[in-house]
mmCIF file of C-alpha atoms in Angstrom:
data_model
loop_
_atom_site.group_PDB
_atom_site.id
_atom_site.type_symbol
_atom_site.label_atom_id
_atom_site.label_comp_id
_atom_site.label_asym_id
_atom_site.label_seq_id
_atom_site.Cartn_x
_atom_site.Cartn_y
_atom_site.Cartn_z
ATOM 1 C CA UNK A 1181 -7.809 19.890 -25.555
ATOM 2 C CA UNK A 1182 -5.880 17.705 -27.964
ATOM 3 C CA UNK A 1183 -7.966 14.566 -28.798
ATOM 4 C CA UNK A 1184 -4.060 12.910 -28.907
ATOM 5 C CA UNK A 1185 -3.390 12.891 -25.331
ATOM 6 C CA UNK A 1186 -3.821 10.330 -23.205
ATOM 7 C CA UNK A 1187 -6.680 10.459 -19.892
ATOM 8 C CA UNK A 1188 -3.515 10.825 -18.014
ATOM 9 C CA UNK A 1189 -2.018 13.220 -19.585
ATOM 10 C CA UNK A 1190 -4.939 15.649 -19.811
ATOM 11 C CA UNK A 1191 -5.450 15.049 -15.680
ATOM 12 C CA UNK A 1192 -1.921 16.763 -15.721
ATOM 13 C CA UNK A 1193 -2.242 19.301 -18.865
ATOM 14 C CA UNK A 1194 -5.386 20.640 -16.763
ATOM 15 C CA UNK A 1195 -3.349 21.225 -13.373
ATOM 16 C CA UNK A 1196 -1.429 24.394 -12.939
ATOM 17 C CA UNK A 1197 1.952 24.673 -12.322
ATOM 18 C CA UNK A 1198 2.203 25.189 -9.297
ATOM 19 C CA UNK A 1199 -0.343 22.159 -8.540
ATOM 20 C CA UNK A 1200 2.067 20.128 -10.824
ATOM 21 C CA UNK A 1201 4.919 20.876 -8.342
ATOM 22 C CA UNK A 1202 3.051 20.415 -5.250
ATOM 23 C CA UNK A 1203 1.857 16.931 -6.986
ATOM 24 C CA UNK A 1204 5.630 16.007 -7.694
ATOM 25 C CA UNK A 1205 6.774 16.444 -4.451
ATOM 26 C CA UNK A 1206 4.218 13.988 -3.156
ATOM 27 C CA UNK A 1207 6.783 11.087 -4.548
ATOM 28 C CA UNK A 1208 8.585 11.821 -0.984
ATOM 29 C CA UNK A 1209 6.824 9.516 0.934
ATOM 30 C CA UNK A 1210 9.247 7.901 3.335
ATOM 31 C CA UNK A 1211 9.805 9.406 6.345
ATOM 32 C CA UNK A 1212 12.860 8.828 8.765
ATOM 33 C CA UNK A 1213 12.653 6.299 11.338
ATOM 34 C CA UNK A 1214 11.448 7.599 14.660
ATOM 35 C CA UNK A 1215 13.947 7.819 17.539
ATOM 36 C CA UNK A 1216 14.140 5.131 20.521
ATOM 37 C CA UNK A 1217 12.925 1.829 18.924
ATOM 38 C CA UNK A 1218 15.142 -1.064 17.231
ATOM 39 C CA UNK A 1219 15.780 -2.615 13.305
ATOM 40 C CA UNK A 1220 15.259 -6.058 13.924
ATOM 41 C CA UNK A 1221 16.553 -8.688 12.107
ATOM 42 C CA UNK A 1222 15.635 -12.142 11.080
ATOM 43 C CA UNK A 1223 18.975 -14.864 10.471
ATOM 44 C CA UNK A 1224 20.842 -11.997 9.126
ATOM 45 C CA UNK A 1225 18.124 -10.240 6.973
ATOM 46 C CA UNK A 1226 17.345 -6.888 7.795
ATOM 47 C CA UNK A 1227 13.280 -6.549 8.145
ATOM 48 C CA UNK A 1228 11.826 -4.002 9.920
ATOM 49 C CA UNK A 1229 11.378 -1.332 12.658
ATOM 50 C CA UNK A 1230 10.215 -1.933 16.066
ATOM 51 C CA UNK A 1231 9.201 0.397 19.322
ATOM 52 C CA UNK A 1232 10.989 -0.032 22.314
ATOM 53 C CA UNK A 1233 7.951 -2.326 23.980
ATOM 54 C CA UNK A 1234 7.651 -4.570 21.290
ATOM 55 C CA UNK A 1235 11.099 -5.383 21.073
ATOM 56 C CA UNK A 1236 11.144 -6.261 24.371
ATOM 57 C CA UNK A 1237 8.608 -8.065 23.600
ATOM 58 C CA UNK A 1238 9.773 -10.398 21.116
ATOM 59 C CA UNK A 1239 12.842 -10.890 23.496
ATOM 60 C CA UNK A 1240 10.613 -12.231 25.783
ATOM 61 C CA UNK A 1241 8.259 -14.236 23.834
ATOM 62 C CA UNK A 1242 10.335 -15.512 20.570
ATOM 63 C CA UNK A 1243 13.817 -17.819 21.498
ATOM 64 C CA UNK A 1244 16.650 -16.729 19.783
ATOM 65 C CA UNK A 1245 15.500 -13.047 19.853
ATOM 66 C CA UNK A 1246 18.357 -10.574 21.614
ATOM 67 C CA UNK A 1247 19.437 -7.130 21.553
ATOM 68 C CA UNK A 1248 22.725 -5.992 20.513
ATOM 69 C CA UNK A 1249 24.087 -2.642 19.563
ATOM 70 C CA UNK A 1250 20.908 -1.180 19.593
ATOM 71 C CA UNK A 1251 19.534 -4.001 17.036
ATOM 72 C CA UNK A 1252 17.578 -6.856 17.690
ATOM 73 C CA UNK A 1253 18.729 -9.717 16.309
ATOM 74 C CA UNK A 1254 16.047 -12.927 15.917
ATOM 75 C CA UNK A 1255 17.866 -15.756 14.904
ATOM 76 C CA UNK A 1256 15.808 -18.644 14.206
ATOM 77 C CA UNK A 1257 16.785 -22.929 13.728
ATOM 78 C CA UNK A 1258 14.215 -23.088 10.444
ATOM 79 C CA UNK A 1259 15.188 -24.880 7.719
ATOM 80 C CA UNK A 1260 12.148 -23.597 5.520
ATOM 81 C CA UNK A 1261 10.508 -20.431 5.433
ATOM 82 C CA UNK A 1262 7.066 -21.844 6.805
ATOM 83 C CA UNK A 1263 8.899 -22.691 10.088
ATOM 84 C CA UNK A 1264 9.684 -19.092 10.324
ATOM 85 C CA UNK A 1265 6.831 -18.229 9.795
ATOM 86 C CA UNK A 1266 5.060 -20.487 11.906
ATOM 87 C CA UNK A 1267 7.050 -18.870 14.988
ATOM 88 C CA UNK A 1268 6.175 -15.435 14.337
ATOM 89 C CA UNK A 1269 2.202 -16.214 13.603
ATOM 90 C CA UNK A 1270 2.784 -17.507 17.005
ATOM 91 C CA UNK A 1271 3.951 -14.352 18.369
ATOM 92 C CA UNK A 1272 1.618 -12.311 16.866
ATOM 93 C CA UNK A 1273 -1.296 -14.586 18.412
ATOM 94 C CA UNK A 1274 -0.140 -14.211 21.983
ATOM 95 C CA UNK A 1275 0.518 -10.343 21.032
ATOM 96 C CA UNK A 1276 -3.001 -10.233 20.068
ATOM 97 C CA UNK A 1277 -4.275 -12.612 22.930
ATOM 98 C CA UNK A 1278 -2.889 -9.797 25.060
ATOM 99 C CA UNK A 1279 -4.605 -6.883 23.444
ATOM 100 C CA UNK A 1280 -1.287 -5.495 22.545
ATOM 101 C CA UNK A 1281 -2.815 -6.131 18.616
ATOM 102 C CA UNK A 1282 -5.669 -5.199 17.070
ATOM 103 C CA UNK A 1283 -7.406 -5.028 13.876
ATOM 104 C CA UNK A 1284 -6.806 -8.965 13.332
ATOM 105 C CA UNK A 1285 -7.848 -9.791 9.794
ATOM 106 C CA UNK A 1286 -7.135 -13.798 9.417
ATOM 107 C CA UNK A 1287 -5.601 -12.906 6.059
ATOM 108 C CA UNK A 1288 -1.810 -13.605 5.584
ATOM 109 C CA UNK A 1289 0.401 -11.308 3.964
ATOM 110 C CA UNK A 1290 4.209 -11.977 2.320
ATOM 111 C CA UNK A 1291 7.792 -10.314 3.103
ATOM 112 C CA UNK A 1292 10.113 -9.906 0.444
ATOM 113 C CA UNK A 1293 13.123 -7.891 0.542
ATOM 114 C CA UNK A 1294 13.113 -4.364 -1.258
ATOM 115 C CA UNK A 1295 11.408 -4.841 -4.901
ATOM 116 C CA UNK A 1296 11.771 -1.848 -6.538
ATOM 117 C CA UNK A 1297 10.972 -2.979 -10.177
ATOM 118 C CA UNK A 1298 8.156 -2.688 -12.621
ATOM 119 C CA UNK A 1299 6.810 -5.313 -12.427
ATOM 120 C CA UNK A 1300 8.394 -6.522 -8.985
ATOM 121 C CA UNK A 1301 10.185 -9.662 -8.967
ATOM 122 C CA UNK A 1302 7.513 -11.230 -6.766
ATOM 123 C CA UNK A 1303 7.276 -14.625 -8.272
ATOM 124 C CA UNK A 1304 10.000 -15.401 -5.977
ATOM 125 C CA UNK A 1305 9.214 -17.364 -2.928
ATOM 126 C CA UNK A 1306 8.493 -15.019 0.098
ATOM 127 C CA UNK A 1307 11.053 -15.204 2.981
ATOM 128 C CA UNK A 1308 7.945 -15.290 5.368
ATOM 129 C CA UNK A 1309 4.084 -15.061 5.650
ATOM 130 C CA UNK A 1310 2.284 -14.068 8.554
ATOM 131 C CA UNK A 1311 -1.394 -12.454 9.882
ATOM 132 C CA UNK A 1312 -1.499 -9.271 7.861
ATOM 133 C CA UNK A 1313 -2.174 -6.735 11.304
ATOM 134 C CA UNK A 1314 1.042 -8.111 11.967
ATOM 135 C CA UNK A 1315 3.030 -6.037 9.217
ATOM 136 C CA UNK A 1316 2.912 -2.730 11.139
ATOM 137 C CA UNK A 1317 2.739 -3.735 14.360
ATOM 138 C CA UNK A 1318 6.574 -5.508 13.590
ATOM 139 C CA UNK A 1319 7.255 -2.715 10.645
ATOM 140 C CA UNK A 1320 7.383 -5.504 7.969
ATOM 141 C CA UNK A 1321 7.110 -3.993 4.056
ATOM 142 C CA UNK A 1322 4.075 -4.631 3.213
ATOM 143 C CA UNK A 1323 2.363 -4.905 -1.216
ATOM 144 C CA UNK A 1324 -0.749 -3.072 -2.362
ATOM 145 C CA UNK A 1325 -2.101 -2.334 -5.681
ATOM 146 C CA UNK A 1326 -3.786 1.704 -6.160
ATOM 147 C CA UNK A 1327 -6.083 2.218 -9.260
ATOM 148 C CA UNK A 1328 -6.405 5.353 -10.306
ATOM 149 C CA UNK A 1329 -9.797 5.429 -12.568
ATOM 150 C CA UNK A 1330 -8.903 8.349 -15.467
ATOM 151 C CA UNK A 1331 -12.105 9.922 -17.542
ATOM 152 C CA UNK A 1332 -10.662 10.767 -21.299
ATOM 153 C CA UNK A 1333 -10.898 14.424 -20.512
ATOM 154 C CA UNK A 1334 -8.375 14.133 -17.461
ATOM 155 C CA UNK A 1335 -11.315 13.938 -14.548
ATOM 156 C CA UNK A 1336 -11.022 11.622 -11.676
ATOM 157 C CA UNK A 1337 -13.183 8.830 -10.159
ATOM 158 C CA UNK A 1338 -12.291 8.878 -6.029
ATOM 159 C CA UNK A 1339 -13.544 7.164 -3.604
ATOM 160 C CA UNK A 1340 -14.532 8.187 -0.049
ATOM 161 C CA UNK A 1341 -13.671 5.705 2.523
ATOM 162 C CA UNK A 1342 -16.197 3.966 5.062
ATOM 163 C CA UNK A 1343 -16.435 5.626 8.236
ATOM 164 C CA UNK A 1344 -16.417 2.691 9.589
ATOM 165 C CA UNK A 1345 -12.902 1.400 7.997
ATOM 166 C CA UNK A 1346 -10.255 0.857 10.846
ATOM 167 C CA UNK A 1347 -7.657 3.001 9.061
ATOM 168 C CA UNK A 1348 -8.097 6.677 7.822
ATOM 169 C CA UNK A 1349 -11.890 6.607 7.582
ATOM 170 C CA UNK A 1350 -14.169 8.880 5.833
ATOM 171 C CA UNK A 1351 -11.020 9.999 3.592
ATOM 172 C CA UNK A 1352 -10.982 10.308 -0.025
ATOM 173 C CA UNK A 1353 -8.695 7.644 -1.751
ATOM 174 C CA UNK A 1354 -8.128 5.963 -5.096
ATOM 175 C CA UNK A 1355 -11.154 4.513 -7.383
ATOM 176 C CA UNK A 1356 -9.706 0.780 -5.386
ATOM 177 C CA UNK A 1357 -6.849 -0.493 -3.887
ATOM 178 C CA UNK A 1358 -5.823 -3.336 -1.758
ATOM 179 C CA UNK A 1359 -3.302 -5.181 -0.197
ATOM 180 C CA UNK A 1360 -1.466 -8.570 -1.822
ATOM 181 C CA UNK A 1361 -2.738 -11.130 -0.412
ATOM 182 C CA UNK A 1362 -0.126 -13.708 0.023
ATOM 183 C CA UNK A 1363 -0.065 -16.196 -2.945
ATOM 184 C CA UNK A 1364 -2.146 -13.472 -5.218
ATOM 185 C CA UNK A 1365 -0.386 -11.840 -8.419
ATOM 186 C CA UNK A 1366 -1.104 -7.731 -8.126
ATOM 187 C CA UNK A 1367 -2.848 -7.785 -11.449
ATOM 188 C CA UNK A 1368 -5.256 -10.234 -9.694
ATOM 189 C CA UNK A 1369 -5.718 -8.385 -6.586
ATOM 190 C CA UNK A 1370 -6.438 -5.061 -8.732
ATOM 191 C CA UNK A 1371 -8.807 -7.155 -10.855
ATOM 192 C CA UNK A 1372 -10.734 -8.231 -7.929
ATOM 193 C CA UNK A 1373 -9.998 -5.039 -5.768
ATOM 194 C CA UNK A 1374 -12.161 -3.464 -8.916
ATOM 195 C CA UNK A 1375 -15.030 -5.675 -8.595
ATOM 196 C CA UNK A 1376 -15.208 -5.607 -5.079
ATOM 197 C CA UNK A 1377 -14.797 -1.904 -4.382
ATOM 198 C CA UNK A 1378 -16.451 -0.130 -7.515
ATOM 199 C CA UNK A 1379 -18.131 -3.143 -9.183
ATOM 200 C CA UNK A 1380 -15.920 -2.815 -12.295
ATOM 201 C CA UNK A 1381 -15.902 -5.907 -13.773
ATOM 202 C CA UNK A 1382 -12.901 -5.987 -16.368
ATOM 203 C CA UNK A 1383 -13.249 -8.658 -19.538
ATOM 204 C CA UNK A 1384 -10.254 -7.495 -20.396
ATOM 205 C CA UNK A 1385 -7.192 -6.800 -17.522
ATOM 206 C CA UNK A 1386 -5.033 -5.359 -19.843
ATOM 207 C CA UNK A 1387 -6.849 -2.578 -19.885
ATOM 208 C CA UNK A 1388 -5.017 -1.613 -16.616
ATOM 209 C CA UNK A 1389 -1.993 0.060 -16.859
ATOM 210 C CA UNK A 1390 1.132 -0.386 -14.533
ATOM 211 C CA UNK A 1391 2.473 3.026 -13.562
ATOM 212 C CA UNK A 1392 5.574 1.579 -11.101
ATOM 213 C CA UNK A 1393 6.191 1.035 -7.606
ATOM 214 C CA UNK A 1394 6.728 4.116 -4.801
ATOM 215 C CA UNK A 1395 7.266 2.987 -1.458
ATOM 216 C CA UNK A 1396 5.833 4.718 1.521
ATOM 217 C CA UNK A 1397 7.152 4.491 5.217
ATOM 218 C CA UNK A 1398 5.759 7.040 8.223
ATOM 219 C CA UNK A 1399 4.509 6.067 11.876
ATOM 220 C CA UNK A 1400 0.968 5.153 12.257
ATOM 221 C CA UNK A 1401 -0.964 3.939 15.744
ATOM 222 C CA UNK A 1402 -0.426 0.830 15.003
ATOM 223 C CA UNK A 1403 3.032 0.755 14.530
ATOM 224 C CA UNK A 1404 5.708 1.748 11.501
ATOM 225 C CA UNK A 1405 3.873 1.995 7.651
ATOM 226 C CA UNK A 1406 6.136 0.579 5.295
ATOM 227 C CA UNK A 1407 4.988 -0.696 1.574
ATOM 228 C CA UNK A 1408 5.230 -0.643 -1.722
ATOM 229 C CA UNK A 1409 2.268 0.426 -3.434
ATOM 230 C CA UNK A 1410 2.052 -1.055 -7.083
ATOM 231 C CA UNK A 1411 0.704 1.484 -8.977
ATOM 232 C CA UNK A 1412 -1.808 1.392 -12.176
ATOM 233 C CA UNK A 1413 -3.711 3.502 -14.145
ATOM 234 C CA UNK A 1414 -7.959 2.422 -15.326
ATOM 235 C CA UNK A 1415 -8.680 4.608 -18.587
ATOM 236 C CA UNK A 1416 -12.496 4.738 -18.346
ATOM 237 C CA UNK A 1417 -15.643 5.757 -20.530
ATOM 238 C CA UNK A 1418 -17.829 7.772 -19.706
ATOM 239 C CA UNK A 1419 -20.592 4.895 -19.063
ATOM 240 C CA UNK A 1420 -18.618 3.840 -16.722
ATOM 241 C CA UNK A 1421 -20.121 4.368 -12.866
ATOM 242 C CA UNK A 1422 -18.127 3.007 -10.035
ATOM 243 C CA UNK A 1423 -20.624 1.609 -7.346
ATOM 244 C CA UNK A 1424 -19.598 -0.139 -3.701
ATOM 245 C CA UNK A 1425 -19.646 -3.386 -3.368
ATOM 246 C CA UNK A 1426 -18.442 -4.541 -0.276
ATOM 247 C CA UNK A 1427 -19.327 -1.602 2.260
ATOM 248 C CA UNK A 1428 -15.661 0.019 2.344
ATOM 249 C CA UNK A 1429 -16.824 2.663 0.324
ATOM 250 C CA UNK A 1430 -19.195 5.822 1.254
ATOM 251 C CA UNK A 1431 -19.469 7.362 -2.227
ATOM 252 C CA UNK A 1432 -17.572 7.605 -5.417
ATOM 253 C CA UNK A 1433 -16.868 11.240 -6.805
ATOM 254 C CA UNK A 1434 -15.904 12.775 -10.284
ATOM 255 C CA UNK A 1435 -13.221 15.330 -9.725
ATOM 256 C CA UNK A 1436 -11.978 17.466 -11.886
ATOM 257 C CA UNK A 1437 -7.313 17.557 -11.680
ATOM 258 C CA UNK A 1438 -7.541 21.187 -9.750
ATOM 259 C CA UNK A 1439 -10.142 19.937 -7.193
ATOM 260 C CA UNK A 1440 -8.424 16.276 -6.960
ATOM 261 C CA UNK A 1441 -4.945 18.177 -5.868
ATOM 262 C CA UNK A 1442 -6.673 21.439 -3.722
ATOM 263 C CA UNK A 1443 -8.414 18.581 -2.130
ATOM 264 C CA UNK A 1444 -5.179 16.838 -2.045
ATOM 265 C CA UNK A 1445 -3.697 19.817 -0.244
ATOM 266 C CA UNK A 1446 -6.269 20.436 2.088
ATOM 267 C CA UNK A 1447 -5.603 16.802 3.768
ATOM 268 C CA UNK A 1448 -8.702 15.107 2.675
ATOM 269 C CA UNK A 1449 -7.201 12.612 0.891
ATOM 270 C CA UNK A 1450 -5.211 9.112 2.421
ATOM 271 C CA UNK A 1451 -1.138 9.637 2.275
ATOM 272 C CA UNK A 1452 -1.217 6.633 -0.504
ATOM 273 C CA UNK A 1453 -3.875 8.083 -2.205
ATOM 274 C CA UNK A 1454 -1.401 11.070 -2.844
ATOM 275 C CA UNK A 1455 1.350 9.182 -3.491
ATOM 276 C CA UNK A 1456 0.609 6.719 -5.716
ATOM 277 C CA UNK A 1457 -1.028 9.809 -7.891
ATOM 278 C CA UNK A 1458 2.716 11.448 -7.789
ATOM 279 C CA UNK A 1459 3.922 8.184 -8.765
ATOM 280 C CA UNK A 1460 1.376 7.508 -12.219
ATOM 281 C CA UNK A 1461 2.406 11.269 -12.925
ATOM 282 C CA UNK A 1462 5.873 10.211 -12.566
ATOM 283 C CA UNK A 1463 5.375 7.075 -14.739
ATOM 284 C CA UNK A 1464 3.925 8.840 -17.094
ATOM 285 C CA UNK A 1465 6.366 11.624 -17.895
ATOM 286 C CA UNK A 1466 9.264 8.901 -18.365
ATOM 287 C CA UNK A 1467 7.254 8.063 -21.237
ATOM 288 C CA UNK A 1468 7.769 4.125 -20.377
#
C-alpha cells in the first residue's frame, strides 16, 4: 500500500467495491416522518415532530399550544429565549413526573435551526435549551460529535457499547461520541468525549479532523431521532490503545475496513455509527 495515502484513505482503498457502494449509501439516513402525529411549531419556527398523545399533550399542559390544520402551533409571550425555555423544561418535568418520560439525564441540550455547514454556525445563540431526554420525546434536532479512530494502514478502533447503556446497548459504535452539551464547542465535547470514553488524552486537538455534518432522522421508542452528527476523523499510532473510562464502553476492537462494513451489514453496528462512517468517506473524497 502506498506510504502517500492517508489512514482514511487506505480504510477505503482496502474495501471492495461493492462494500464501497453499500458504505455510500449509508449517507441516507433520514427517514420520512411517520403517519398520524403533528409538526409543531414554536412562535412561527418550525421545530419538530410529535405523536398524536404528546401533542395532545402539550395542548393540555403548555398555554398557547393549539392544533390547526393538522399542525400544532405553540405560541408563546417570551421576550427572551430562557423564558421559552423555562416553559418547556416545565413541561417536560410534569411529562416525566407522569412517567410519560424516561431516561432523564439533568443535562441541557440546545435547538438551533438546520446547520448544515462545516463547521456549523453554532456560535449563535440557541433559540431554546431544555433537559436533553426531552429532544426525542418532542422530536427537537439534536448535536453530537462521532470520532472515528483511523490506524495508518486503514484499520479501525470500535467500540462496543455497555449493555447497560439506555440506547442501542451492546452495539458496536465509533472509537467516542457524544452529544453537545449546551454551552460546549464540538471540538470540546470530542476532546473530552476522547478522554472519557477511550482515555485518549489529546495535547494537541488539532489532531482531529472535521469530516462535515450528516443529519439523521428515524423513529425510536422514545420518540422521533433527529440530529446532526458532527463528524471527525482521529489518525492514530500504533501505541495508541483506547481503554474505558467511564463504564459506557464493553471493549474496544481493531477492525480491519472489510470486517468494519460486513459487520456494518450484518446490523451490529449503531445507525450513527454507520452514518457518520459514510459521511468521513464522503468528506474525504471531496478532497476538502
Amino acid at each position: 500500500m502506498p506510504q502517500s495515502l492517508s489512514p482514511e484513505q487506505a480504510f477505503w482503498s482496502r474495501l471492495s467495491g461493492p462494500q464501497q457502494a453499500w458504505l455510500t449509501g449509508e449517507l441516507k439516513a433520514q427517514q420520512a416522518l411517520p403517519s398520524g402525529g403533528s409538526v409543531w411549531l414554536c412562535d412561527g419556527v418550525e421545530m419538530g415532530w410529535v405523536s398524536a398523545d404528546r401533542a395532545q399533550d402539550m395542548v393540555a399542559l403548555l398555554p398557547g399550544c393549539t392544533i390547526r390544520q393538522g399542525r400544532l402551533h405553540w405560541q408563546t409571550s417570551a421576550v427572551q429565549p430562557m423564558q421559552r425555555s423555562q416553559a418547556l423544561q416545565a413541561f417536560l418535568e410534569q411529562q416525566a413526573a407522569q412517567g410519560r418520560l424516561t431516561g432523564w439525564r439533568g443535562e441541557f441540550f440546545a435547538w438551533w435551526p438546520d446547520t448544515p455547514a462545516w463547521p456549523p454556525a453554532l456560535d449563535v445563540p440557541p433559540f431554546l435549551c431544555v433537559e436533553r431526554a426531552g429532544f426525542r420525546h418532542l422530536g427537537l434536532m439534536s448535536h453530537a460529535v462521532h470520532i472515528h479512530g483511523f490506524l495508518p494502514q486503514g484499520e479501525l478502533w470500535c467500540g462496543r457499547r455497555s449493555d447497560h447503556k439506555a440506547t442501542d446497548p451492546g452495539l458496536l459504535d465509533n472509537l467516542a461520541a457524544g452529544g453537545l452539551t449546551a454551552g460546549e464547542a464540538p471540538l470540546t465535547t470530542a476532546v473530552r468525549e476522547l478522554a472519557e470514553e477511550a482515555s485518549l488524552h489529546l495535547s494537541d486537538p488539532n489532531r482531529l479532523r472535521g469530516a462535515g455534518v450528516i443529519r439523521t432522522q428515524r423513529l425510536e421508542p422514545q420518540g422521533w431521532h433527529d440530529e446532526q452528527l458532527l463528524v471527525y476523523t482521529l489518525p492514530m499510532t500504533e501505541q495508541e490503545t483506547p481503554v474505558n473510562a467511564d463504564g459506557e464502553v464493553q471493549e474496544f476492537l481493531c477492525l480491519s475496513p472489510g470486517e468494519v462494513v460486513s459487520r456494518m451489514q450484518s446490523g451490529q453496528f449503531t445507525v450513527d455509527a454507520c452514518a457518520s462512517l459514510a459521511q468521513s468517506m464522503a468528506w474525504l473524497m471531496t478532497d476538502k
